[in-house]
PDB file of C-alpha atoms and ligand atoms in Angstrom:
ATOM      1  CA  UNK K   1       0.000   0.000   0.000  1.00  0.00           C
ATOM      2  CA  UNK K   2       2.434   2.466   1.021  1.00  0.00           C
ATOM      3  CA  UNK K   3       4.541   1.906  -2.484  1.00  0.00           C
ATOM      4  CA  UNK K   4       1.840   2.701  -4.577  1.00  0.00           C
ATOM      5  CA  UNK K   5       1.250   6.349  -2.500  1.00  0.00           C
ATOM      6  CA  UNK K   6       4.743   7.142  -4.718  1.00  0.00           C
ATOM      7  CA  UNK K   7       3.146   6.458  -7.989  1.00  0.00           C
ATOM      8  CA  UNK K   8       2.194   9.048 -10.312  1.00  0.00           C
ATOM      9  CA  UNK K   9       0.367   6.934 -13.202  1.00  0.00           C
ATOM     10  CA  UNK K  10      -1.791   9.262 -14.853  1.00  0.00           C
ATOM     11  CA  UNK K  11      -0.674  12.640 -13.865  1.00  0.00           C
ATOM     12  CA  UNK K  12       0.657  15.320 -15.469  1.00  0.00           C
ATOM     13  CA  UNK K  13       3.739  17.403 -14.224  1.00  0.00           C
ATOM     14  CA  UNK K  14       5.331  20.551 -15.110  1.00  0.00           C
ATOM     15  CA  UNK K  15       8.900  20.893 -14.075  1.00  0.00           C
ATOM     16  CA  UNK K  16      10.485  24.868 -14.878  1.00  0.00           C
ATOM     17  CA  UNK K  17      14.065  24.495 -15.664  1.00  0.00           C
ATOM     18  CA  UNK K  18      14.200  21.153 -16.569  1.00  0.00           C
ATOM     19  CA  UNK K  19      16.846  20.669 -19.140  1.00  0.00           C
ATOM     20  CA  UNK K  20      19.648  20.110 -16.603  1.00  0.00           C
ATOM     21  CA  UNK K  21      20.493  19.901 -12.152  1.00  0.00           C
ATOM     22  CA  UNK K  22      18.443  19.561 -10.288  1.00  0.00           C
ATOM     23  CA  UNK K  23      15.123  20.555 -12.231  1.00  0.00           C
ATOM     24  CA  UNK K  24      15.911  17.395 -14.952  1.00  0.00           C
ATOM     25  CA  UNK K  25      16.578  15.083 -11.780  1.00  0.00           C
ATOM     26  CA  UNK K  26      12.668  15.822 -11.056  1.00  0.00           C
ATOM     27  CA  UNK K  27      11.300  15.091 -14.259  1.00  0.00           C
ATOM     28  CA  UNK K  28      13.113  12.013 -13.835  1.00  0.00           C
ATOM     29  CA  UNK K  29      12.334  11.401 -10.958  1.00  0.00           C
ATOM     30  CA  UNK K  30       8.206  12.181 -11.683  1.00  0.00           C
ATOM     31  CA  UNK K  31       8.922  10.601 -14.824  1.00  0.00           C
ATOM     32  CA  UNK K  32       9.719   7.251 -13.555  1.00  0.00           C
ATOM     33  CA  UNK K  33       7.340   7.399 -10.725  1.00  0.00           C
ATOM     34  CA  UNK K  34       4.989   7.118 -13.997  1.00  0.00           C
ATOM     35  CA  UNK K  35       3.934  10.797 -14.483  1.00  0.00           C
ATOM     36  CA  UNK K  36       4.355  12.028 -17.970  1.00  0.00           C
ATOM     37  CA  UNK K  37       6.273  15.351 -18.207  1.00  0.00           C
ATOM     38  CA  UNK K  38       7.028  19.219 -19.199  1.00  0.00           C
ATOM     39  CA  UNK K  39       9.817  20.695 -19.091  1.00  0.00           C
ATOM     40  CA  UNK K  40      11.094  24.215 -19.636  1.00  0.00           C
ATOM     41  CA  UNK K  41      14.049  26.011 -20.262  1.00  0.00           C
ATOM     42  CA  UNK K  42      15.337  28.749 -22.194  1.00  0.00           C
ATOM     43  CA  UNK K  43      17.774  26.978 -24.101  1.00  0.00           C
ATOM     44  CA  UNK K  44      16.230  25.390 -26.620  1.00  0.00           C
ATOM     45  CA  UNK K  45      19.604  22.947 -27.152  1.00  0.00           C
ATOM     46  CA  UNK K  46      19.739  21.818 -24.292  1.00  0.00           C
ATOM     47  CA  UNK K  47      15.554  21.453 -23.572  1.00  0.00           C
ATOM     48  CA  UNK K  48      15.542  19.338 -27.079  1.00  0.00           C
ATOM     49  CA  UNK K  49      18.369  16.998 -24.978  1.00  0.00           C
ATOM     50  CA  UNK K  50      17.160  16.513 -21.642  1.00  0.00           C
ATOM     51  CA  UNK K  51      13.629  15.303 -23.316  1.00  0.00           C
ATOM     52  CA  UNK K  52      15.572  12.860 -26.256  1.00  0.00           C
ATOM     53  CA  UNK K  53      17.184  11.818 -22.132  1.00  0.00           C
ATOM     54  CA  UNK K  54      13.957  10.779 -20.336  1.00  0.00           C
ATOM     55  CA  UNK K  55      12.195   9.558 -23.232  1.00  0.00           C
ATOM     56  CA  UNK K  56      15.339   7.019 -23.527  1.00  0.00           C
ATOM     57  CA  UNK K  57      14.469   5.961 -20.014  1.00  0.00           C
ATOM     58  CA  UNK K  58      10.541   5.543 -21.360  1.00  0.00           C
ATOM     59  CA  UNK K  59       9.613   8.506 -19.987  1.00  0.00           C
ATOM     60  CA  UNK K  60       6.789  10.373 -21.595  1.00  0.00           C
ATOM     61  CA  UNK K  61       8.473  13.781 -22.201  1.00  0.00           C
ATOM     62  CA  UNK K  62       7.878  17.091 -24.116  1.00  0.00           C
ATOM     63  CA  UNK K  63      10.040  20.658 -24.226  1.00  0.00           C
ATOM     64  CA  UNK K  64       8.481  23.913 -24.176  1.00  0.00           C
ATOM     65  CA  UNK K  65      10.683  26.717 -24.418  1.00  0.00           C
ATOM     66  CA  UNK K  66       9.581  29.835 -22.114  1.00  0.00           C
ATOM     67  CA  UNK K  67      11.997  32.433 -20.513  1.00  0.00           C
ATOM     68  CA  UNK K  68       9.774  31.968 -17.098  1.00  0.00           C
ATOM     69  CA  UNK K  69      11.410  35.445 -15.499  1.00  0.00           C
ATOM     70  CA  UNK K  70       8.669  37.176 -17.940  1.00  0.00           C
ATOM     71  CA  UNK K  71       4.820  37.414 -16.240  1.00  0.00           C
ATOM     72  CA  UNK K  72       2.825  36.774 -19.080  1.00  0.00           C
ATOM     73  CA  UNK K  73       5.851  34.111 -20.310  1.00  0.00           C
ATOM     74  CA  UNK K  74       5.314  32.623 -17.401  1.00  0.00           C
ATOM     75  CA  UNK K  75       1.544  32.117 -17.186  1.00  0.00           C
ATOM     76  CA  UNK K  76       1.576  31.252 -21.072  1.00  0.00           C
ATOM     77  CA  UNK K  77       3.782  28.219 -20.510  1.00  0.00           C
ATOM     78  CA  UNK K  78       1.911  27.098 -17.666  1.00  0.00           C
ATOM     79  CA  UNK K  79      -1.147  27.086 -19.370  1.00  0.00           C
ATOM     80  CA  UNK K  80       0.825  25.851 -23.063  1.00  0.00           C
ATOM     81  CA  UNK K  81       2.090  22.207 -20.577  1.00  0.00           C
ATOM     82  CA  UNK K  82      -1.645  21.897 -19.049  1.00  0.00           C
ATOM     83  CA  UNK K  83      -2.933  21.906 -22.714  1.00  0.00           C
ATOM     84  CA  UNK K  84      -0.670  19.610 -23.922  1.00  0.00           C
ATOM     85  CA  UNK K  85      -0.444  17.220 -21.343  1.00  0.00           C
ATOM     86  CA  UNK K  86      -4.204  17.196 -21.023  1.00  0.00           C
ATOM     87  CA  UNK K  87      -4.215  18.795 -17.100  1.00  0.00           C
ATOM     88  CA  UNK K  88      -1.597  19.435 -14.584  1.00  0.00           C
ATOM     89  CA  UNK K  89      -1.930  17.876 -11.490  1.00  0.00           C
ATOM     90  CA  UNK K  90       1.944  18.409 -10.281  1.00  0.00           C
ATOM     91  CA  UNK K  91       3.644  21.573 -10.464  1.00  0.00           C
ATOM     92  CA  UNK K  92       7.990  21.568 -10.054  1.00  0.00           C
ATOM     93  CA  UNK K  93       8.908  25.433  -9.958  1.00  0.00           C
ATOM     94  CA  UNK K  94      12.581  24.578 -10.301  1.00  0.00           C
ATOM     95  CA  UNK K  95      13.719  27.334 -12.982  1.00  0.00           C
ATOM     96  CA  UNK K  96      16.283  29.784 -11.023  1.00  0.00           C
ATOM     97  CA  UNK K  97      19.427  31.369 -11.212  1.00  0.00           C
ATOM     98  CA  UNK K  98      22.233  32.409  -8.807  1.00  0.00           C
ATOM     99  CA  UNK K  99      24.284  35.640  -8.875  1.00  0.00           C
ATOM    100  CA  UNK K 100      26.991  36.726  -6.025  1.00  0.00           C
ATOM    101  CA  UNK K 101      28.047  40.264  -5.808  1.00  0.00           C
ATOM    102  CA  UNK K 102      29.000  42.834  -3.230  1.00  0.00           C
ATOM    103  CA  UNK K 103      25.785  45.008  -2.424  1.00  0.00           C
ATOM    104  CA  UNK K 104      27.295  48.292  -2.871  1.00  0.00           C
ATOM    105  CA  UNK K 105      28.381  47.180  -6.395  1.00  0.00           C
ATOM    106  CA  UNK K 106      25.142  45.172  -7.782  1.00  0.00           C
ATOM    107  CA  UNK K 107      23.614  46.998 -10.441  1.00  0.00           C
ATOM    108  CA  UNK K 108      19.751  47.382 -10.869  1.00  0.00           C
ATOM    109  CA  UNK K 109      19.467  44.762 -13.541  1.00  0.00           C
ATOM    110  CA  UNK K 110      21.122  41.946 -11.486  1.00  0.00           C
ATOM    111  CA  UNK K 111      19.060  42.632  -8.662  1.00  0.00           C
ATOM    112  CA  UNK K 112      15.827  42.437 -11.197  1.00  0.00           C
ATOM    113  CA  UNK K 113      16.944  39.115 -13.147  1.00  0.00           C
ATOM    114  CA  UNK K 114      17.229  37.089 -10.014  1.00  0.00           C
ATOM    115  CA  UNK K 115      14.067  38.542  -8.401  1.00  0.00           C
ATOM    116  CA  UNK K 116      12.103  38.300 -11.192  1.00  0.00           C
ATOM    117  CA  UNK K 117      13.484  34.515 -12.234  1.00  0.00           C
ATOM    118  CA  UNK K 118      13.392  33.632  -8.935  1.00  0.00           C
ATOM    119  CA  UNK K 119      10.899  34.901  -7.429  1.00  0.00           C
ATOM    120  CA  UNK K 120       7.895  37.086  -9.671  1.00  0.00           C
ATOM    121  CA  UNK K 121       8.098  34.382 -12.473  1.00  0.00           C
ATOM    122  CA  UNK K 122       7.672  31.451  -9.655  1.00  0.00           C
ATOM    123  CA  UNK K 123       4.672  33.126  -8.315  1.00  0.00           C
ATOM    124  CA  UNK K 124       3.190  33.616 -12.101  1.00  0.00           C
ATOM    125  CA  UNK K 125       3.927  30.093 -12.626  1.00  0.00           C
ATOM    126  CA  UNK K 126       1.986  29.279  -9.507  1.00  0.00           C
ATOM    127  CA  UNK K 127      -0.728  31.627 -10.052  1.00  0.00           C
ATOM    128  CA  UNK K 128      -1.696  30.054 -13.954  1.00  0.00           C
ATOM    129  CA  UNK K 129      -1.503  26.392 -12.084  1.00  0.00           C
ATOM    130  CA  UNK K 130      -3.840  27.053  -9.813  1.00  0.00           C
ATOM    131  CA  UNK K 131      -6.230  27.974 -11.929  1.00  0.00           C
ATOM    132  CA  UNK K 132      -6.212  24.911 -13.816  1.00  0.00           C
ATOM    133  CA  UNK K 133      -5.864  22.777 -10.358  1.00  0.00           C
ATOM    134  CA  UNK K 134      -8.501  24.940  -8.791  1.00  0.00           C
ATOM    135  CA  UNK K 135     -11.322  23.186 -11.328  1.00  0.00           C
ATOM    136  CA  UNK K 136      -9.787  19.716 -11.308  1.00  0.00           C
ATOM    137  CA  UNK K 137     -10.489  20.496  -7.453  1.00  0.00           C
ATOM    138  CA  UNK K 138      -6.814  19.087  -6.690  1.00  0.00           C
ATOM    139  CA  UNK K 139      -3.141  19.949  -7.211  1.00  0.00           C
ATOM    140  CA  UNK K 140       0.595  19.492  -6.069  1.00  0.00           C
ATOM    141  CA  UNK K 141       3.109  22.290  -6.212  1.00  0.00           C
ATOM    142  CA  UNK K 142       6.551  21.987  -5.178  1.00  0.00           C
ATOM    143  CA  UNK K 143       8.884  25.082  -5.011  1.00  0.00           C
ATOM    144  CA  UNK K 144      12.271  24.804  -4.963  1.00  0.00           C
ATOM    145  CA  UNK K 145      13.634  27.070  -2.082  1.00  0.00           C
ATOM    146  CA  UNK K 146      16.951  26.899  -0.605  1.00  0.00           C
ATOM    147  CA  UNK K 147      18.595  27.212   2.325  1.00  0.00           C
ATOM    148  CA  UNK K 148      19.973  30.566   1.479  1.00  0.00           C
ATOM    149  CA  UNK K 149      16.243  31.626   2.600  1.00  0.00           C
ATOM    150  CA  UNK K 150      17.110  31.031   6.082  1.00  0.00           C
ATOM    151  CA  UNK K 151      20.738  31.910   6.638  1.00  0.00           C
ATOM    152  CA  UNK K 152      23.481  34.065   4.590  1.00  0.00           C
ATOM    153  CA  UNK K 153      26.001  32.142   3.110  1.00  0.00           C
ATOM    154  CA  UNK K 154      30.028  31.896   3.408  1.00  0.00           C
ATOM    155  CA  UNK K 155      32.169  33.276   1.435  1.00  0.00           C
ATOM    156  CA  UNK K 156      29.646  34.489  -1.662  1.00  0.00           C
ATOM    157  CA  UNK K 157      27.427  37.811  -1.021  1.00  0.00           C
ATOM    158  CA  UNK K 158      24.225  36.978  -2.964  1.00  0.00           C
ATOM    159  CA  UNK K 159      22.154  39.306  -1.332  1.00  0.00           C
ATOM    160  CA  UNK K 160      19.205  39.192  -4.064  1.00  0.00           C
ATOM    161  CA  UNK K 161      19.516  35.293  -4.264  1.00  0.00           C
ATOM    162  CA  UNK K 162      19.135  35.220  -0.378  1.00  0.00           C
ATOM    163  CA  UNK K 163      16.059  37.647  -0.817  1.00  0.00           C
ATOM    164  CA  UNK K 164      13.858  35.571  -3.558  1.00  0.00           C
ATOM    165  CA  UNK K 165      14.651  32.191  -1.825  1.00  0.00           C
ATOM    166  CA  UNK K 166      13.141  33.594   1.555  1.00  0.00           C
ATOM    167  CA  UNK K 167      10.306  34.853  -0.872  1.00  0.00           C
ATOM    168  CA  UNK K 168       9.635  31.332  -1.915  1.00  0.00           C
ATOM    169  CA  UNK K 169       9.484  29.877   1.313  1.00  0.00           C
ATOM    170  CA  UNK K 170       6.993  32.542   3.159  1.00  0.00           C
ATOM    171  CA  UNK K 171       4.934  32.500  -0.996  1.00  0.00           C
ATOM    172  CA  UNK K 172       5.013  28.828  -0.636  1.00  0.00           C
ATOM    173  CA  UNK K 173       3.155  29.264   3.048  1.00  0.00           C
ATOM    174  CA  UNK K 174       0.931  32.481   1.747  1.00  0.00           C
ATOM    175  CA  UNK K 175      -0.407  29.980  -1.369  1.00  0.00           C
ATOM    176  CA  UNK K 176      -0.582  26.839   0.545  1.00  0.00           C
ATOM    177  CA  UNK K 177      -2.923  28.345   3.421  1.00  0.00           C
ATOM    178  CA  UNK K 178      -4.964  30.115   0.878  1.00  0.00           C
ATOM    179  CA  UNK K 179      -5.891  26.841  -1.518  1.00  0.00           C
ATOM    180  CA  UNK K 180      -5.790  24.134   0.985  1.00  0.00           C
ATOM    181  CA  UNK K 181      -9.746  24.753   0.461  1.00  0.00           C
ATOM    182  CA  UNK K 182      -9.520  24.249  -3.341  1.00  0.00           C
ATOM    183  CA  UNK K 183      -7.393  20.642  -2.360  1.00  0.00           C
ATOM    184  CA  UNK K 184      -4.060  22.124  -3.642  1.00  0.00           C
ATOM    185  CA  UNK K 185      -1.226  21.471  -1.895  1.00  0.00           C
ATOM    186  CA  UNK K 186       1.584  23.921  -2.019  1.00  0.00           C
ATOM    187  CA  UNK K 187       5.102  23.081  -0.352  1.00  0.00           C
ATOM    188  CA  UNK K 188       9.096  23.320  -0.770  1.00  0.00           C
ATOM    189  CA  UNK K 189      11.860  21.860  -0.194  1.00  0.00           C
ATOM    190  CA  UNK K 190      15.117  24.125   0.943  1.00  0.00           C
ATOM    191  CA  UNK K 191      18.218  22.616  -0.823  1.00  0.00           C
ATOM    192  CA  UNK K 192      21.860  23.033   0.739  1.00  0.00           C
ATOM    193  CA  UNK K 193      24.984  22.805  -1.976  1.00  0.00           C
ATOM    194  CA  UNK K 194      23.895  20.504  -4.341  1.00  0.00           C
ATOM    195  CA  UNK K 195      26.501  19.615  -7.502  1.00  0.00           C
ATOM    196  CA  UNK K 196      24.907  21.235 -10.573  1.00  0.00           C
ATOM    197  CA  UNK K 197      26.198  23.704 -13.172  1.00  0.00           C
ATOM    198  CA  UNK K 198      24.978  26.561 -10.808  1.00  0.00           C
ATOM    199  CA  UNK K 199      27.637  25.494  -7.865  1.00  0.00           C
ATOM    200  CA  UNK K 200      30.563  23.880  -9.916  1.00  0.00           C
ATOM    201  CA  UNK K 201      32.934  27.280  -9.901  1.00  0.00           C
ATOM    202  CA  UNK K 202      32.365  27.194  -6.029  1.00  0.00           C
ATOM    203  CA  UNK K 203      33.078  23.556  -5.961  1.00  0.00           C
ATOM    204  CA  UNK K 204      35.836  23.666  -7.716  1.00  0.00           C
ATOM    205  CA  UNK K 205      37.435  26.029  -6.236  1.00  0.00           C
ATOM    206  CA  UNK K 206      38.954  24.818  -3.162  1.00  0.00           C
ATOM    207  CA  UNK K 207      38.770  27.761  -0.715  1.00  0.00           C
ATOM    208  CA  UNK K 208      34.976  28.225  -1.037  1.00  0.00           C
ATOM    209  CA  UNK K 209      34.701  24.138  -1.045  1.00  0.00           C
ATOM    210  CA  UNK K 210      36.464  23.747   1.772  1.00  0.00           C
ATOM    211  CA  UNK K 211      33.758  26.459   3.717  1.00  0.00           C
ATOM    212  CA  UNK K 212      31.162  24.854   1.930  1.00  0.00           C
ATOM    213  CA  UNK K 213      31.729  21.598   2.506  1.00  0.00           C
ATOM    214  CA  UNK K 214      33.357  22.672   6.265  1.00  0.00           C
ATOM    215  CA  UNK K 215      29.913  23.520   7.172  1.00  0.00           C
ATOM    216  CA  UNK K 216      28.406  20.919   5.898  1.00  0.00           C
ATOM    217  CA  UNK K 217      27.879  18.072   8.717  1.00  0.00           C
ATOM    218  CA  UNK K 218      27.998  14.808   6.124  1.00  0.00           C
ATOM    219  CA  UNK K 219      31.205  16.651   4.858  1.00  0.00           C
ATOM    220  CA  UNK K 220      29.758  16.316   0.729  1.00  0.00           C
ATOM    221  CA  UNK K 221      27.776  18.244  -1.639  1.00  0.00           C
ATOM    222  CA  UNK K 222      24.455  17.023  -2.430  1.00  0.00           C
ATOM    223  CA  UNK K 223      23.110  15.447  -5.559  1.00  0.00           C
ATOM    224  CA  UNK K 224      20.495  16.360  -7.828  1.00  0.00           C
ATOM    225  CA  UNK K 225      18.830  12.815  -7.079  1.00  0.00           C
ATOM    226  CA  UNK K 226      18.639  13.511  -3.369  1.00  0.00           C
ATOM    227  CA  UNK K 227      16.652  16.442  -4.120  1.00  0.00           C
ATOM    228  CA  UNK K 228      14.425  15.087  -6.636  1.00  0.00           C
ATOM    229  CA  UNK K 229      13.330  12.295  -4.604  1.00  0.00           C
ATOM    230  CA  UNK K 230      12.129  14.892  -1.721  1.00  0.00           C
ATOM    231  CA  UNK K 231      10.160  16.108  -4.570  1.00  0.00           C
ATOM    232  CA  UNK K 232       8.439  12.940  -5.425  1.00  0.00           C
ATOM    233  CA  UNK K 233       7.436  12.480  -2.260  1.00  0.00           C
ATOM    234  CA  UNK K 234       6.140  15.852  -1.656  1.00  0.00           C
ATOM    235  CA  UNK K 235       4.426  15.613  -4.823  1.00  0.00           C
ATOM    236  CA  UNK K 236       2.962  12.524  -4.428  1.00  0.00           C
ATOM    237  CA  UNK K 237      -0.031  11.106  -2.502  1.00  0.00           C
ATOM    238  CA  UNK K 238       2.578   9.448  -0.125  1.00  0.00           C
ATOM    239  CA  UNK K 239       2.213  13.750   1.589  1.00  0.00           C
ATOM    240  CA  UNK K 240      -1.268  13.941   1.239  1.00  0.00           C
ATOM    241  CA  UNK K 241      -1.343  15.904   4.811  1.00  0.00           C
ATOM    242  CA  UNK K 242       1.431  18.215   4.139  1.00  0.00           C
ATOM    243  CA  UNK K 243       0.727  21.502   2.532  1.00  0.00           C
ATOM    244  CA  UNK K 244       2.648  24.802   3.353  1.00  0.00           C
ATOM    245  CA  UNK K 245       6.093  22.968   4.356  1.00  0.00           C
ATOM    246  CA  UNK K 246       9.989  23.789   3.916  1.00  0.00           C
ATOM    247  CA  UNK K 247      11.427  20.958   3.991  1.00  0.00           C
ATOM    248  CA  UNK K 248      15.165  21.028   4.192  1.00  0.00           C
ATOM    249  CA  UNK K 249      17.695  18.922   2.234  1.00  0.00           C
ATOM    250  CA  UNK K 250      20.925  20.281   3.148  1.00  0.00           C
ATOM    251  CA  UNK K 251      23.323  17.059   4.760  1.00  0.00           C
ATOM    252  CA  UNK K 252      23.050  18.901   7.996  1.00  0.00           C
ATOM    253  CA  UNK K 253      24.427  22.880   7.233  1.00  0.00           C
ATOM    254  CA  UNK K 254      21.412  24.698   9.083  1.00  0.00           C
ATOM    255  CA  UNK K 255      21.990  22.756  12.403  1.00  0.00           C
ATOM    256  CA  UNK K 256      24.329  24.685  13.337  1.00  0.00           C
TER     257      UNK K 256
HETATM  258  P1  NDP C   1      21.111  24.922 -13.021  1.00  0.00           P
HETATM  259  O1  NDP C   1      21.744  26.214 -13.387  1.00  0.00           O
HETATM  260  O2  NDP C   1      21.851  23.672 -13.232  1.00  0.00           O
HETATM  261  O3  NDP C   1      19.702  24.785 -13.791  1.00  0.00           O
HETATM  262  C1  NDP C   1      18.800  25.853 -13.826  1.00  0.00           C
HETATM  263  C2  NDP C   1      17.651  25.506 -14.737  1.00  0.00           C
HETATM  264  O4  NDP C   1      16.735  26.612 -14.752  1.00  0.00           O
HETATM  265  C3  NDP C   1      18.072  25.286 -16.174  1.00  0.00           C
HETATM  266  O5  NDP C   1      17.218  24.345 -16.777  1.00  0.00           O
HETATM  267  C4  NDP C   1      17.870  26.653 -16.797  1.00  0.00           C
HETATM  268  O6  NDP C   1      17.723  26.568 -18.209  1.00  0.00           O
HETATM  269  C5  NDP C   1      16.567  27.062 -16.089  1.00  0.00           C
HETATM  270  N1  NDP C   1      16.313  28.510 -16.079  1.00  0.00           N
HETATM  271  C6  NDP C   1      17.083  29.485 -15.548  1.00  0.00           C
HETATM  272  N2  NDP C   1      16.530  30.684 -15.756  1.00  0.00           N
HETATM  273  C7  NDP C   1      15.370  30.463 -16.424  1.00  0.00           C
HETATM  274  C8  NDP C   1      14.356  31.305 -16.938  1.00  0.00           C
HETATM  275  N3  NDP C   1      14.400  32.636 -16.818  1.00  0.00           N
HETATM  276  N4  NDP C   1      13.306  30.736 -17.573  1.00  0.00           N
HETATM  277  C9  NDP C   1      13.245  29.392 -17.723  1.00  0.00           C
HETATM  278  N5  NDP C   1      14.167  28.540 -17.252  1.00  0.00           N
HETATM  279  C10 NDP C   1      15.230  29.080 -16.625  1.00  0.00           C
HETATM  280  O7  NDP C   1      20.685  25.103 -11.491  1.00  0.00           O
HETATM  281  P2  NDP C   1      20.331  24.061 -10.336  1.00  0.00           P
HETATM  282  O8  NDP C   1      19.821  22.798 -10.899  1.00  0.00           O
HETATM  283  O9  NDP C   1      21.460  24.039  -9.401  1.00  0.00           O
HETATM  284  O10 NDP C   1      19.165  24.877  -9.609  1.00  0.00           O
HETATM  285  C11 NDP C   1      17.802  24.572  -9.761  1.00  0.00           C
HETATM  286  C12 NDP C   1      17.045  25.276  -8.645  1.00  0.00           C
HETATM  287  O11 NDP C   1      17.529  24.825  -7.396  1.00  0.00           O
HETATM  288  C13 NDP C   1      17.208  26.795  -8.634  1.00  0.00           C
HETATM  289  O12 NDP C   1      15.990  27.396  -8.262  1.00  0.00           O
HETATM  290  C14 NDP C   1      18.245  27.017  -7.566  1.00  0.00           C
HETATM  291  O13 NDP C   1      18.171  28.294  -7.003  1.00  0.00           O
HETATM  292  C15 NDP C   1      17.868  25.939  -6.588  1.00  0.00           C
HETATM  293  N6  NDP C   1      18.917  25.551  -5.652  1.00  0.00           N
HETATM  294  C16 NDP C   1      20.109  25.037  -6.111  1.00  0.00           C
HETATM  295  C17 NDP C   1      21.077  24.672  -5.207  1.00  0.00           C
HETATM  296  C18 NDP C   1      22.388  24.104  -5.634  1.00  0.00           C
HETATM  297  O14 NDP C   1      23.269  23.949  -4.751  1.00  0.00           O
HETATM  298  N7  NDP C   1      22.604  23.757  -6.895  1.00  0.00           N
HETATM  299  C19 NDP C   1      20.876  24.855  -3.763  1.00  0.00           C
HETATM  300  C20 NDP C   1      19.604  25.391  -3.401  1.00  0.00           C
HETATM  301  C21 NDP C   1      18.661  25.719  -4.321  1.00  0.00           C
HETATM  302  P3  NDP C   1      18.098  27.816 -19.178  1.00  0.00           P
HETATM  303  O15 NDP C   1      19.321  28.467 -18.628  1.00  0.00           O
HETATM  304  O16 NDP C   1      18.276  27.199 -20.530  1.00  0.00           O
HETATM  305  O17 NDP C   1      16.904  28.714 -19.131  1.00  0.00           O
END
């Protein structure tokens, strides 16, 4: 009984920024569970890829290319993977982007792109699903958060990054407590350092990895995988009495 609260046979799931990291370990990870998929990105190249990837693993895939950071972008694709899918019962809002920079020198336009990727288009993207979920009369959302919502990291200064991902986490709240009546359930999970494309220069680099990784209780980075399959769960039936939860994935760093 409890196996079969993981499977997804049947639904439909939208996962933003899916071509690659962690966002593509989701669609996998819905995908296998038995959901068939969307996935956005901007780059069309590497979208095109990541489907010709989880349709190799019999995985009922398609790409739609949307630059989610725009409102009306946002809502469009939204709508676009609920039309082509036939519904959307599961929601991924993984698209997002990282940039570090001393405060007194970030420039307007930084502080925009990563608010408005991060934070405006993930609320868009929420909004347009919950219109759909709200007459199906049932819906999953998972945001992905981070633990830069809760605490300020070492060595980078990402002060905008810090701001949207505490912006998911209290959104993710807001919307969960306002549709638990229309049966959606909105949560997130708050990743720590997780090895994608988006932390490899920190990685690599072996003064920030050592802080990183210092800090870090199980003494690694994360995988995409270990993410994704918090996001299954939360997702799934198997959390059918959790809405409006953060739940961390971070090998320990916020214990502290
Ligand atoms: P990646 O950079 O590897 O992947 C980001 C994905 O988002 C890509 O598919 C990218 O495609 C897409 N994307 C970025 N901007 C947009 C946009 N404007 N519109 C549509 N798609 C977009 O990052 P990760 O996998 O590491 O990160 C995924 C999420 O996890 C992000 O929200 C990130 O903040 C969060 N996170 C990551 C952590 C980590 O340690 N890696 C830790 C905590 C949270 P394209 O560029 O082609 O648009």
């Amino acid at each position: 009984m409890y196996a079969e609260l993981f499977r997804l046979n049947g639904r439909a799931a939208f996962v933003t920024g899916g071509s690659r990291g962690i966002g593509f370990a989701c669609a996998e990870a819905l995908g296998e569970a038995g959901a068939r998929v969307a996935i956005s990105a901007r780059s069309r190249d590497e979208g095109e890829k990541a489907v010709r990837q989880l349709r190799q693993k019999g995985i009922e895939a398609i790409y739609l290319p949307a630059d989610i950071s725009n409102e009306s972008a946002a809502q469009q694709v939204v709508r676009q993977a609920a039309a082509e899918l036939g519904g959307l019962d599961i929601l991924v809002n993984n698209a997002g982007i990282a940039r570090h920079c001393d405060s007194l020198k970030l420039e307007p336009e930084t502080w925009d792109e990563v608010i408005n990727t991060n934070l405006t288009g993930l609320f868009w993207c929420c909004r347009a699903a919950i219109e759909t979920m709200s007459a199906a009369g049932r819906g999953s959302i998972v945001n992905i958060g981070s633990i830069s919502g809760y605490i300020s990291n070492l060595p980078q200064n990402q002060v905008a990054y810090n701001a949207s991902k505490a912006g998911v986490h209290m959104l993710t709240k807001s919307l969960a407590g306002e549709f638990a009546k229309s049966n959606i359930r909105i949560n997130a999970v708050a990743p720590g350092y997780i090895e994608t494309a988006m932390t490899q220069g920190g990685l690599d680099d072996p003064e920030w990895s050592k802080i990183w990784l210092g800090m870090t209780p199980l003494g690694r980075a994360g995988k995409a995988s270990e993410v994704a399959a918090a996001v299954l769960f939360l997702a799934s039936d198997a959390a059918s009495y959790i809405t409006g939860s953060v739940l961390t994935i971070d090998g320990g760093y916020t214990i502290h």
